[in-house]
Amino acid sequence: MKTIEDIDEKGRKVAIDLLKANIFAVAIMIVAAIVLIVPFFLIWGGRKPTMELIGSPTQWAIVAMTSIVGIVLHELIHGITWASYAPSGWKSISFGVMWKMLTPYCHCDEPMHISGYMMGAMMPCVVLGVIPSIVALFIGNLPLLAWGVFFISAAAGDIWMTWLLTKENPKSMVLDHPSEAGFYIID
């Protein structure tokens, strides 16, 4: 297996600009909010008293406080999923923060199949964003829906990188970039 130290001319770098990713995140947040809030109010508007529908200050405070924990969980979910696809498991996983952009990250230093990398990239979006949003639609909880929308948008870079990987040969391997939001494709 190749590691980051011995990438040769076969390794093709693919990276995204973090500033553009943050702009993309705002766009994702707006789209997710519209797509989820419209059905929320169509389902629950008139079924619950307005104050109950909006949520209590305590519920909103819990959402705000647990969002910090959610950011850590986002990276941990990347690590757990990638470790299950990486040949050396947890030994190949590390965590940190890109201080210039205040962006936490999880890094895998071993190549893996594109499908495994994509699974690890999208799992935080599903676990922290999509599932809570669906639950919120079923139970009529706006603060939980806001949590879901936030974590869908927090996965904007992951969504973008997964979309880029759909254009690659599925038989290729992918190696996470050690210091940028991106990866190397190894054919």
Short mmCIF file of N, CA and C in Angstrom, two decimals:
data_model
loop_
_atom_site.label_atom_id
_atom_site.label_comp_id
_atom_site.label_asym_id
_atom_site.label_seq_id
_atom_site.Cartn_x
_atom_site.Cartn_y
_atom_site.Cartn_z
N MET A 1 0.83 -1.19 0.00
CA MET A 1 0.00 0.00 0.00
C MET A 1 0.88 1.25 0.00
N LYS A 2 0.42 2.24 -0.73
CA LYS A 2 1.15 3.50 -0.74
C LYS A 2 0.72 4.36 0.43
N THR A 3 1.64 5.12 0.95
CA THR A 3 1.31 6.08 1.98
C THR A 3 1.64 7.46 1.44
N ILE A 4 1.34 8.47 2.20
CA ILE A 4 1.54 9.85 1.74
C ILE A 4 3.00 10.12 1.42
N GLU A 5 3.91 9.43 2.09
CA GLU A 5 5.34 9.68 1.86
C GLU A 5 5.81 9.17 0.49
N ASP A 6 5.15 8.16 -0.07
CA ASP A 6 5.65 7.61 -1.32
C ASP A 6 4.67 7.72 -2.49
N ILE A 7 3.89 8.79 -2.50
CA ILE A 7 3.04 9.04 -3.66
C ILE A 7 3.96 9.40 -4.83
N ASP A 8 3.71 8.78 -5.96
CA ASP A 8 4.51 9.11 -7.14
C ASP A 8 3.62 9.79 -8.17
N GLU A 9 4.08 9.83 -9.41
CA GLU A 9 3.35 10.54 -10.45
C GLU A 9 1.96 9.95 -10.71
N LYS A 10 1.67 8.77 -10.20
CA LYS A 10 0.34 8.18 -10.37
C LYS A 10 -0.69 8.79 -9.43
N GLY A 11 -0.22 9.42 -8.34
CA GLY A 11 -1.13 10.06 -7.39
C GLY A 11 -1.51 11.44 -7.89
N ARG A 12 -2.79 11.66 -8.11
CA ARG A 12 -3.29 12.94 -8.63
C ARG A 12 -4.01 13.68 -7.51
N LYS A 13 -3.54 14.89 -7.19
CA LYS A 13 -4.11 15.67 -6.10
C LYS A 13 -5.42 16.32 -6.53
N VAL A 14 -6.43 16.20 -5.66
CA VAL A 14 -7.71 16.87 -5.85
C VAL A 14 -8.00 17.58 -4.52
N ALA A 15 -8.13 18.90 -4.56
CA ALA A 15 -8.37 19.66 -3.33
C ALA A 15 -9.46 20.70 -3.56
N ILE A 16 -10.11 21.08 -2.47
CA ILE A 16 -11.11 22.14 -2.55
C ILE A 16 -10.64 23.32 -1.73
N ASP A 17 -11.03 24.48 -2.14
CA ASP A 17 -10.70 25.72 -1.45
C ASP A 17 -11.64 25.86 -0.25
N LEU A 18 -11.08 26.04 0.96
CA LEU A 18 -11.91 26.11 2.16
C LEU A 18 -12.82 27.33 2.17
N LEU A 19 -12.39 28.44 1.60
CA LEU A 19 -13.25 29.61 1.54
C LEU A 19 -14.47 29.32 0.66
N LYS A 20 -14.22 28.70 -0.52
CA LYS A 20 -15.33 28.32 -1.39
C LYS A 20 -16.21 27.26 -0.72
N ALA A 21 -15.61 26.37 0.04
CA ALA A 21 -16.38 25.36 0.76
C ALA A 21 -17.29 26.01 1.79
N ASN A 22 -16.82 27.08 2.45
CA ASN A 22 -17.65 27.79 3.42
C ASN A 22 -18.81 28.51 2.73
N ILE A 23 -18.56 29.05 1.56
CA ILE A 23 -19.64 29.68 0.78
C ILE A 23 -20.65 28.61 0.35
N PHE A 24 -20.13 27.46 -0.09
CA PHE A 24 -20.97 26.33 -0.46
C PHE A 24 -21.81 25.88 0.74
N ALA A 25 -21.22 25.93 1.94
CA ALA A 25 -21.94 25.54 3.16
C ALA A 25 -23.14 26.45 3.40
N VAL A 26 -22.98 27.74 3.16
CA VAL A 26 -24.10 28.67 3.32
C VAL A 26 -25.20 28.32 2.31
N ALA A 27 -24.81 28.02 1.07
CA ALA A 27 -25.79 27.63 0.06
C ALA A 27 -26.51 26.34 0.46
N ILE A 28 -25.75 25.36 0.95
CA ILE A 28 -26.35 24.10 1.41
C ILE A 28 -27.31 24.36 2.56
N MET A 29 -26.93 25.25 3.48
CA MET A 29 -27.79 25.55 4.63
C MET A 29 -29.11 26.17 4.16
N ILE A 30 -29.04 27.09 3.21
CA ILE A 30 -30.26 27.73 2.71
C ILE A 30 -31.15 26.70 2.02
N VAL A 31 -30.56 25.88 1.17
CA VAL A 31 -31.35 24.86 0.46
C VAL A 31 -31.95 23.86 1.45
N ALA A 32 -31.13 23.35 2.38
CA ALA A 32 -31.62 22.38 3.36
C ALA A 32 -32.73 22.99 4.22
N ALA A 33 -32.55 24.25 4.61
CA ALA A 33 -33.57 24.91 5.43
C ALA A 33 -34.90 25.00 4.67
N ILE A 34 -34.83 25.40 3.41
CA ILE A 34 -36.06 25.51 2.62
C ILE A 34 -36.70 24.13 2.42
N VAL A 35 -35.88 23.17 2.02
CA VAL A 35 -36.39 21.82 1.74
C VAL A 35 -36.99 21.18 2.99
N LEU A 36 -36.46 21.48 4.17
CA LEU A 36 -36.94 20.84 5.39
C LEU A 36 -37.95 21.69 6.17
N ILE A 37 -37.80 23.00 6.18
CA ILE A 37 -38.71 23.83 6.97
C ILE A 37 -40.09 23.93 6.33
N VAL A 38 -40.16 23.97 5.00
CA VAL A 38 -41.47 24.04 4.34
C VAL A 38 -42.32 22.82 4.71
N PRO A 39 -41.82 21.58 4.54
CA PRO A 39 -42.65 20.44 4.96
C PRO A 39 -42.93 20.43 6.46
N PHE A 40 -41.95 20.90 7.26
CA PHE A 40 -42.14 20.94 8.71
C PHE A 40 -43.39 21.75 9.05
N PHE A 41 -43.48 22.95 8.49
CA PHE A 41 -44.64 23.80 8.81
C PHE A 41 -45.91 23.33 8.11
N LEU A 42 -45.78 22.68 6.96
CA LEU A 42 -46.97 22.09 6.32
C LEU A 42 -47.53 20.94 7.18
N ILE A 43 -46.64 20.16 7.78
CA ILE A 43 -47.07 19.04 8.62
C ILE A 43 -47.56 19.52 9.97
N TRP A 44 -46.81 20.40 10.62
CA TRP A 44 -47.07 20.74 12.02
C TRP A 44 -47.78 22.08 12.24
N GLY A 45 -47.79 22.96 11.26
CA GLY A 45 -48.49 24.24 11.41
C GLY A 45 -49.96 24.02 11.70
N GLY A 46 -50.45 24.57 12.78
CA GLY A 46 -51.85 24.40 13.16
C GLY A 46 -52.11 23.17 14.02
N ARG A 47 -51.19 22.24 14.08
CA ARG A 47 -51.36 21.03 14.90
C ARG A 47 -50.86 21.24 16.33
N LYS A 48 -49.93 22.15 16.48
CA LYS A 48 -49.37 22.44 17.80
C LYS A 48 -49.50 23.93 18.05
N PRO A 49 -49.59 24.33 19.32
CA PRO A 49 -49.56 25.77 19.61
C PRO A 49 -48.23 26.36 19.11
N THR A 50 -48.25 27.60 18.66
CA THR A 50 -47.08 28.25 18.06
C THR A 50 -45.86 28.18 18.97
N MET A 51 -46.01 28.47 20.23
CA MET A 51 -44.86 28.46 21.15
C MET A 51 -44.27 27.06 21.29
N GLU A 52 -45.13 26.05 21.31
CA GLU A 52 -44.64 24.68 21.39
C GLU A 52 -43.93 24.28 20.10
N LEU A 53 -44.49 24.74 18.98
CA LEU A 53 -43.91 24.44 17.68
C LEU A 53 -42.52 25.07 17.52
N ILE A 54 -42.40 26.29 17.96
CA ILE A 54 -41.12 27.02 17.84
C ILE A 54 -40.07 26.43 18.78
N GLY A 55 -40.48 25.95 19.93
CA GLY A 55 -39.54 25.39 20.89
C GLY A 55 -39.23 26.37 22.00
N SER A 56 -38.85 25.83 23.13
CA SER A 56 -38.57 26.67 24.30
C SER A 56 -37.14 27.21 24.23
N PRO A 57 -36.89 28.29 24.99
CA PRO A 57 -35.51 28.79 25.08
C PRO A 57 -34.53 27.72 25.57
N THR A 58 -35.01 26.85 26.44
CA THR A 58 -34.16 25.77 26.95
C THR A 58 -33.77 24.83 25.81
N GLN A 59 -34.74 24.47 24.96
CA GLN A 59 -34.43 23.60 23.82
C GLN A 59 -33.40 24.24 22.90
N TRP A 60 -33.55 25.53 22.63
CA TRP A 60 -32.60 26.22 21.76
C TRP A 60 -31.22 26.32 22.41
N ALA A 61 -31.18 26.52 23.73
CA ALA A 61 -29.89 26.56 24.43
C ALA A 61 -29.20 25.20 24.37
N ILE A 62 -29.99 24.13 24.50
CA ILE A 62 -29.41 22.78 24.40
C ILE A 62 -28.84 22.55 23.01
N VAL A 63 -29.57 22.98 21.98
CA VAL A 63 -29.07 22.85 20.60
C VAL A 63 -27.76 23.61 20.44
N ALA A 64 -27.71 24.84 20.96
CA ALA A 64 -26.49 25.65 20.83
C ALA A 64 -25.31 25.00 21.57
N MET A 65 -25.55 24.54 22.78
CA MET A 65 -24.46 23.95 23.56
C MET A 65 -24.00 22.61 23.00
N THR A 66 -24.93 21.80 22.54
CA THR A 66 -24.55 20.49 22.03
C THR A 66 -23.97 20.55 20.62
N SER A 67 -24.11 21.68 19.96
CA SER A 67 -23.50 21.82 18.63
C SER A 67 -21.98 21.69 18.70
N ILE A 68 -21.39 22.18 19.77
CA ILE A 68 -19.93 22.06 19.94
C ILE A 68 -19.55 20.59 20.07
N VAL A 69 -20.31 19.85 20.84
CA VAL A 69 -20.09 18.41 20.97
C VAL A 69 -20.31 17.75 19.61
N GLY A 70 -21.31 18.22 18.87
CA GLY A 70 -21.60 17.67 17.55
C GLY A 70 -20.46 17.85 16.57
N ILE A 71 -19.75 18.97 16.68
CA ILE A 71 -18.61 19.22 15.79
C ILE A 71 -17.51 18.18 16.05
N VAL A 72 -17.29 17.89 17.32
CA VAL A 72 -16.31 16.85 17.68
C VAL A 72 -16.80 15.49 17.20
N LEU A 73 -18.08 15.22 17.41
CA LEU A 73 -18.66 13.95 16.94
C LEU A 73 -18.56 13.80 15.43
N HIS A 74 -18.73 14.91 14.70
CA HIS A 74 -18.61 14.88 13.24
C HIS A 74 -17.26 14.27 12.84
N GLU A 75 -16.20 14.77 13.43
CA GLU A 75 -14.86 14.27 13.10
C GLU A 75 -14.66 12.84 13.60
N LEU A 76 -15.19 12.53 14.77
CA LEU A 76 -15.08 11.18 15.31
C LEU A 76 -15.81 10.17 14.40
N ILE A 77 -16.95 10.56 13.87
CA ILE A 77 -17.69 9.68 12.95
C ILE A 77 -16.88 9.43 11.69
N HIS A 78 -16.22 10.47 11.16
CA HIS A 78 -15.30 10.25 10.03
C HIS A 78 -14.28 9.17 10.41
N GLY A 79 -13.65 9.36 11.57
CA GLY A 79 -12.59 8.45 12.01
C GLY A 79 -13.07 7.03 12.18
N ILE A 80 -14.20 6.86 12.83
CA ILE A 80 -14.74 5.50 13.05
C ILE A 80 -15.01 4.83 11.71
N THR A 81 -15.62 5.56 10.80
CA THR A 81 -15.98 4.96 9.51
C THR A 81 -14.74 4.67 8.69
N TRP A 82 -13.83 5.64 8.56
CA TRP A 82 -12.61 5.39 7.79
C TRP A 82 -11.76 4.28 8.40
N ALA A 83 -11.71 4.21 9.72
CA ALA A 83 -10.93 3.15 10.38
C ALA A 83 -11.46 1.77 9.99
N SER A 84 -12.75 1.68 9.73
CA SER A 84 -13.31 0.38 9.35
C SER A 84 -12.96 0.00 7.91
N TYR A 85 -12.51 0.97 7.11
CA TYR A 85 -12.11 0.70 5.72
C TYR A 85 -10.60 0.73 5.52
N ALA A 86 -9.87 1.35 6.42
CA ALA A 86 -8.42 1.45 6.29
C ALA A 86 -7.77 0.13 6.70
N PRO A 87 -6.76 -0.31 5.95
CA PRO A 87 -6.11 -1.58 6.28
C PRO A 87 -5.57 -1.65 7.71
N SER A 88 -5.04 -0.56 8.24
CA SER A 88 -4.49 -0.57 9.60
C SER A 88 -5.47 -0.06 10.65
N GLY A 89 -6.70 0.19 10.27
CA GLY A 89 -7.72 0.64 11.22
C GLY A 89 -7.36 1.95 11.90
N TRP A 90 -7.55 2.00 13.23
CA TRP A 90 -7.34 3.23 14.00
C TRP A 90 -5.91 3.76 13.93
N LYS A 91 -4.96 2.89 13.65
CA LYS A 91 -3.56 3.33 13.59
C LYS A 91 -3.36 4.38 12.50
N SER A 92 -4.22 4.40 11.51
CA SER A 92 -4.06 5.32 10.39
C SER A 92 -4.89 6.60 10.54
N ILE A 93 -5.59 6.76 11.65
CA ILE A 93 -6.50 7.90 11.85
C ILE A 93 -5.86 8.92 12.80
N SER A 94 -5.98 10.20 12.42
CA SER A 94 -5.54 11.28 13.32
C SER A 94 -6.54 12.43 13.23
N PHE A 95 -6.51 13.28 14.25
CA PHE A 95 -7.43 14.41 14.35
C PHE A 95 -6.65 15.69 14.60
N GLY A 96 -7.23 16.83 14.21
CA GLY A 96 -6.57 18.11 14.45
C GLY A 96 -7.47 19.26 14.03
N VAL A 97 -6.86 20.46 13.95
CA VAL A 97 -7.58 21.67 13.56
C VAL A 97 -6.73 22.44 12.56
N MET A 98 -7.33 22.86 11.44
CA MET A 98 -6.67 23.80 10.52
C MET A 98 -6.96 25.19 11.08
N TRP A 99 -5.99 25.74 11.81
CA TRP A 99 -6.22 26.95 12.59
C TRP A 99 -6.52 28.17 11.73
N LYS A 100 -6.00 28.24 10.51
CA LYS A 100 -6.26 29.40 9.64
C LYS A 100 -7.74 29.58 9.37
N MET A 101 -8.45 28.47 9.25
CA MET A 101 -9.88 28.53 8.95
C MET A 101 -10.73 28.04 10.12
N LEU A 102 -10.10 27.77 11.26
CA LEU A 102 -10.78 27.22 12.42
C LEU A 102 -11.62 26.00 12.04
N THR A 103 -11.00 25.11 11.27
CA THR A 103 -11.69 23.94 10.76
C THR A 103 -11.10 22.68 11.37
N PRO A 104 -11.89 21.97 12.19
CA PRO A 104 -11.40 20.68 12.70
C PRO A 104 -11.36 19.66 11.57
N TYR A 105 -10.51 18.66 11.72
CA TYR A 105 -10.42 17.64 10.67
C TYR A 105 -10.10 16.28 11.26
N CYS A 106 -10.41 15.27 10.47
CA CYS A 106 -10.00 13.90 10.71
C CYS A 106 -9.21 13.49 9.48
N HIS A 107 -8.11 12.81 9.67
CA HIS A 107 -7.24 12.42 8.55
C HIS A 107 -6.95 10.93 8.62
N CYS A 108 -6.98 10.28 7.46
CA CYS A 108 -6.56 8.89 7.34
C CYS A 108 -5.32 8.85 6.47
N ASP A 109 -4.24 8.28 6.96
CA ASP A 109 -2.98 8.31 6.20
C ASP A 109 -2.74 7.06 5.36
N GLU A 110 -3.77 6.26 5.15
CA GLU A 110 -3.67 5.09 4.28
C GLU A 110 -4.67 5.19 3.13
N PRO A 111 -4.28 4.71 1.97
CA PRO A 111 -5.25 4.69 0.87
C PRO A 111 -6.36 3.68 1.14
N MET A 112 -7.52 3.98 0.60
CA MET A 112 -8.65 3.05 0.69
C MET A 112 -9.46 3.13 -0.59
N HIS A 113 -10.36 2.18 -0.77
CA HIS A 113 -11.21 2.22 -1.95
C HIS A 113 -12.10 3.46 -1.89
N ILE A 114 -12.43 3.98 -3.06
CA ILE A 114 -13.24 5.19 -3.14
C ILE A 114 -14.55 5.03 -2.38
N SER A 115 -15.18 3.86 -2.49
CA SER A 115 -16.48 3.67 -1.82
C SER A 115 -16.34 3.82 -0.30
N GLY A 116 -15.27 3.30 0.29
CA GLY A 116 -15.05 3.44 1.72
C GLY A 116 -14.79 4.87 2.14
N TYR A 117 -14.00 5.57 1.30
CA TYR A 117 -13.72 6.98 1.59
C TYR A 117 -15.01 7.80 1.53
N MET A 118 -15.82 7.54 0.50
CA MET A 118 -17.08 8.27 0.37
C MET A 118 -18.01 7.98 1.54
N MET A 119 -18.04 6.74 1.98
CA MET A 119 -18.87 6.38 3.13
C MET A 119 -18.43 7.17 4.36
N GLY A 120 -17.13 7.21 4.60
CA GLY A 120 -16.61 7.95 5.74
C GLY A 120 -16.82 9.44 5.62
N ALA A 121 -16.76 9.95 4.40
CA ALA A 121 -16.98 11.39 4.19
C ALA A 121 -18.43 11.77 4.47
N MET A 122 -19.37 10.93 4.08
CA MET A 122 -20.80 11.29 4.19
C MET A 122 -21.46 10.86 5.50
N MET A 123 -20.85 9.96 6.23
CA MET A 123 -21.50 9.44 7.44
C MET A 123 -21.86 10.53 8.46
N PRO A 124 -21.01 11.54 8.73
CA PRO A 124 -21.43 12.58 9.69
C PRO A 124 -22.66 13.36 9.21
N CYS A 125 -22.75 13.60 7.91
CA CYS A 125 -23.91 14.30 7.37
C CYS A 125 -25.19 13.49 7.63
N VAL A 126 -25.10 12.20 7.42
CA VAL A 126 -26.26 11.33 7.62
C VAL A 126 -26.62 11.23 9.10
N VAL A 127 -25.62 10.93 9.94
CA VAL A 127 -25.88 10.68 11.36
C VAL A 127 -26.28 11.95 12.11
N LEU A 128 -25.59 13.06 11.86
CA LEU A 128 -25.85 14.28 12.62
C LEU A 128 -26.79 15.25 11.91
N GLY A 129 -26.97 15.10 10.59
CA GLY A 129 -27.81 16.03 9.85
C GLY A 129 -29.11 15.43 9.34
N VAL A 130 -29.00 14.42 8.50
CA VAL A 130 -30.19 13.87 7.85
C VAL A 130 -31.10 13.16 8.85
N ILE A 131 -30.55 12.26 9.66
CA ILE A 131 -31.39 11.51 10.61
C ILE A 131 -32.09 12.43 11.61
N PRO A 132 -31.38 13.37 12.27
CA PRO A 132 -32.10 14.27 13.18
C PRO A 132 -33.17 15.11 12.46
N SER A 133 -32.91 15.49 11.22
CA SER A 133 -33.91 16.27 10.47
C SER A 133 -35.16 15.44 10.21
N ILE A 134 -34.98 14.19 9.85
CA ILE A 134 -36.14 13.31 9.62
C ILE A 134 -36.91 13.09 10.92
N VAL A 135 -36.18 12.85 12.01
CA VAL A 135 -36.83 12.68 13.31
C VAL A 135 -37.60 13.94 13.67
N ALA A 136 -37.00 15.11 13.45
CA ALA A 136 -37.67 16.38 13.75
C ALA A 136 -38.96 16.55 12.95
N LEU A 137 -38.95 16.11 11.70
CA LEU A 137 -40.17 16.18 10.89
C LEU A 137 -41.25 15.28 11.46
N PHE A 138 -40.86 14.12 11.99
CA PHE A 138 -41.85 13.19 12.55
C PHE A 138 -42.40 13.63 13.90
N ILE A 139 -41.55 14.27 14.72
CA ILE A 139 -42.01 14.63 16.07
C ILE A 139 -42.38 16.12 16.19
N GLY A 140 -42.12 16.91 15.17
CA GLY A 140 -42.48 18.32 15.21
C GLY A 140 -41.62 19.15 16.14
N ASN A 141 -40.30 18.97 16.05
CA ASN A 141 -39.39 19.68 16.94
C ASN A 141 -38.48 20.59 16.11
N LEU A 142 -38.77 21.89 16.12
CA LEU A 142 -38.01 22.85 15.32
C LEU A 142 -36.55 22.99 15.77
N PRO A 143 -36.24 23.03 17.07
CA PRO A 143 -34.82 23.09 17.45
C PRO A 143 -34.02 21.89 16.92
N LEU A 144 -34.60 20.69 16.96
CA LEU A 144 -33.91 19.52 16.41
C LEU A 144 -33.74 19.65 14.90
N LEU A 145 -34.74 20.21 14.24
CA LEU A 145 -34.62 20.43 12.80
C LEU A 145 -33.48 21.42 12.51
N ALA A 146 -33.36 22.46 13.32
CA ALA A 146 -32.26 23.43 13.15
C ALA A 146 -30.92 22.73 13.33
N TRP A 147 -30.82 21.84 14.32
CA TRP A 147 -29.61 21.05 14.54
C TRP A 147 -29.27 20.29 13.27
N GLY A 148 -30.26 19.60 12.70
CA GLY A 148 -30.05 18.81 11.49
C GLY A 148 -29.59 19.65 10.32
N VAL A 149 -30.23 20.78 10.12
CA VAL A 149 -29.85 21.68 9.02
C VAL A 149 -28.42 22.17 9.22
N PHE A 150 -28.08 22.53 10.45
CA PHE A 150 -26.72 22.99 10.74
C PHE A 150 -25.69 21.92 10.38
N PHE A 151 -25.97 20.66 10.76
CA PHE A 151 -24.98 19.61 10.51
C PHE A 151 -24.99 19.11 9.07
N ILE A 152 -26.06 19.34 8.36
CA ILE A 152 -26.02 19.09 6.91
C ILE A 152 -25.09 20.11 6.27
N SER A 153 -25.24 21.38 6.66
CA SER A 153 -24.37 22.41 6.09
C SER A 153 -22.93 22.27 6.58
N ALA A 154 -22.73 21.75 7.80
CA ALA A 154 -21.36 21.53 8.30
C ALA A 154 -20.64 20.47 7.48
N ALA A 155 -21.39 19.67 6.76
CA ALA A 155 -20.80 18.62 5.92
C ALA A 155 -20.63 19.07 4.47
N ALA A 156 -20.71 20.35 4.22
CA ALA A 156 -20.63 20.86 2.84
C ALA A 156 -19.33 20.43 2.15
N GLY A 157 -18.20 20.55 2.82
CA GLY A 157 -16.93 20.13 2.22
C GLY A 157 -16.93 18.63 1.93
N ASP A 158 -17.51 17.87 2.84
CA ASP A 158 -17.60 16.42 2.63
C ASP A 158 -18.50 16.09 1.44
N ILE A 159 -19.60 16.82 1.33
CA ILE A 159 -20.52 16.62 0.20
C ILE A 159 -19.80 16.95 -1.10
N TRP A 160 -19.08 18.05 -1.11
CA TRP A 160 -18.34 18.48 -2.30
C TRP A 160 -17.30 17.44 -2.69
N MET A 161 -16.52 16.97 -1.73
CA MET A 161 -15.47 15.98 -2.04
C MET A 161 -16.09 14.66 -2.51
N THR A 162 -17.20 14.27 -1.92
CA THR A 162 -17.87 13.05 -2.36
C THR A 162 -18.35 13.20 -3.79
N TRP A 163 -18.90 14.35 -4.10
CA TRP A 163 -19.35 14.61 -5.48
C TRP A 163 -18.16 14.53 -6.44
N LEU A 164 -17.01 15.08 -6.07
CA LEU A 164 -15.81 14.99 -6.91
C LEU A 164 -15.39 13.54 -7.12
N LEU A 165 -15.54 12.73 -6.08
CA LEU A 165 -15.15 11.32 -6.19
C LEU A 165 -16.08 10.51 -7.10
N THR A 166 -17.30 10.98 -7.28
CA THR A 166 -18.21 10.25 -8.17
C THR A 166 -17.73 10.30 -9.62
N LYS A 167 -16.85 11.23 -9.93
CA LYS A 167 -16.32 11.37 -11.28
C LYS A 167 -15.10 10.48 -11.53
N GLU A 168 -14.60 9.84 -10.47
CA GLU A 168 -13.39 9.04 -10.58
C GLU A 168 -13.72 7.58 -10.88
N ASN A 169 -12.71 6.86 -11.35
CA ASN A 169 -12.84 5.43 -11.59
C ASN A 169 -13.05 4.74 -10.24
N PRO A 170 -14.16 4.02 -10.06
CA PRO A 170 -14.42 3.41 -8.75
C PRO A 170 -13.39 2.36 -8.34
N LYS A 171 -12.56 1.91 -9.28
CA LYS A 171 -11.52 0.94 -8.95
C LYS A 171 -10.26 1.62 -8.42
N SER A 172 -10.18 2.94 -8.55
CA SER A 172 -9.02 3.67 -8.04
C SER A 172 -9.05 3.69 -6.51
N MET A 173 -7.89 3.99 -5.95
CA MET A 173 -7.78 4.16 -4.50
C MET A 173 -7.73 5.67 -4.22
N VAL A 174 -8.10 6.03 -3.02
CA VAL A 174 -8.05 7.43 -2.62
C VAL A 174 -7.26 7.53 -1.33
N LEU A 175 -6.42 8.55 -1.27
CA LEU A 175 -5.61 8.81 -0.09
C LEU A 175 -5.91 10.22 0.39
N ASP A 176 -6.35 10.33 1.61
CA ASP A 176 -6.68 11.63 2.20
C ASP A 176 -5.46 12.53 2.19
N HIS A 177 -5.67 13.81 1.84
CA HIS A 177 -4.55 14.76 1.85
C HIS A 177 -4.23 15.10 3.31
N PRO A 178 -2.96 15.15 3.69
CA PRO A 178 -2.61 15.36 5.10
C PRO A 178 -2.80 16.79 5.61
N SER A 179 -2.82 17.78 4.72
CA SER A 179 -2.87 19.16 5.22
C SER A 179 -3.86 20.05 4.48
N GLU A 180 -4.57 19.53 3.52
CA GLU A 180 -5.56 20.30 2.78
C GLU A 180 -6.88 19.55 2.76
N ALA A 181 -7.95 20.28 2.44
CA ALA A 181 -9.25 19.63 2.26
C ALA A 181 -9.23 19.00 0.88
N GLY A 182 -8.87 17.73 0.84
CA GLY A 182 -8.77 17.05 -0.45
C GLY A 182 -8.16 15.69 -0.30
N PHE A 183 -7.73 15.14 -1.44
CA PHE A 183 -7.23 13.77 -1.46
C PHE A 183 -6.37 13.57 -2.70
N TYR A 184 -5.72 12.41 -2.74
CA TYR A 184 -4.98 11.96 -3.91
C TYR A 184 -5.72 10.77 -4.50
N ILE A 185 -5.80 10.73 -5.81
CA ILE A 185 -6.36 9.58 -6.51
C ILE A 185 -5.17 8.74 -6.98
N ILE A 186 -5.21 7.46 -6.64
CA ILE A 186 -4.15 6.55 -7.04
C ILE A 186 -4.77 5.53 -7.98
N ASP A 187 -4.37 5.61 -9.25
CA ASP A 187 -4.92 4.69 -10.26
C ASP A 187 -4.17 3.38 -10.28
#
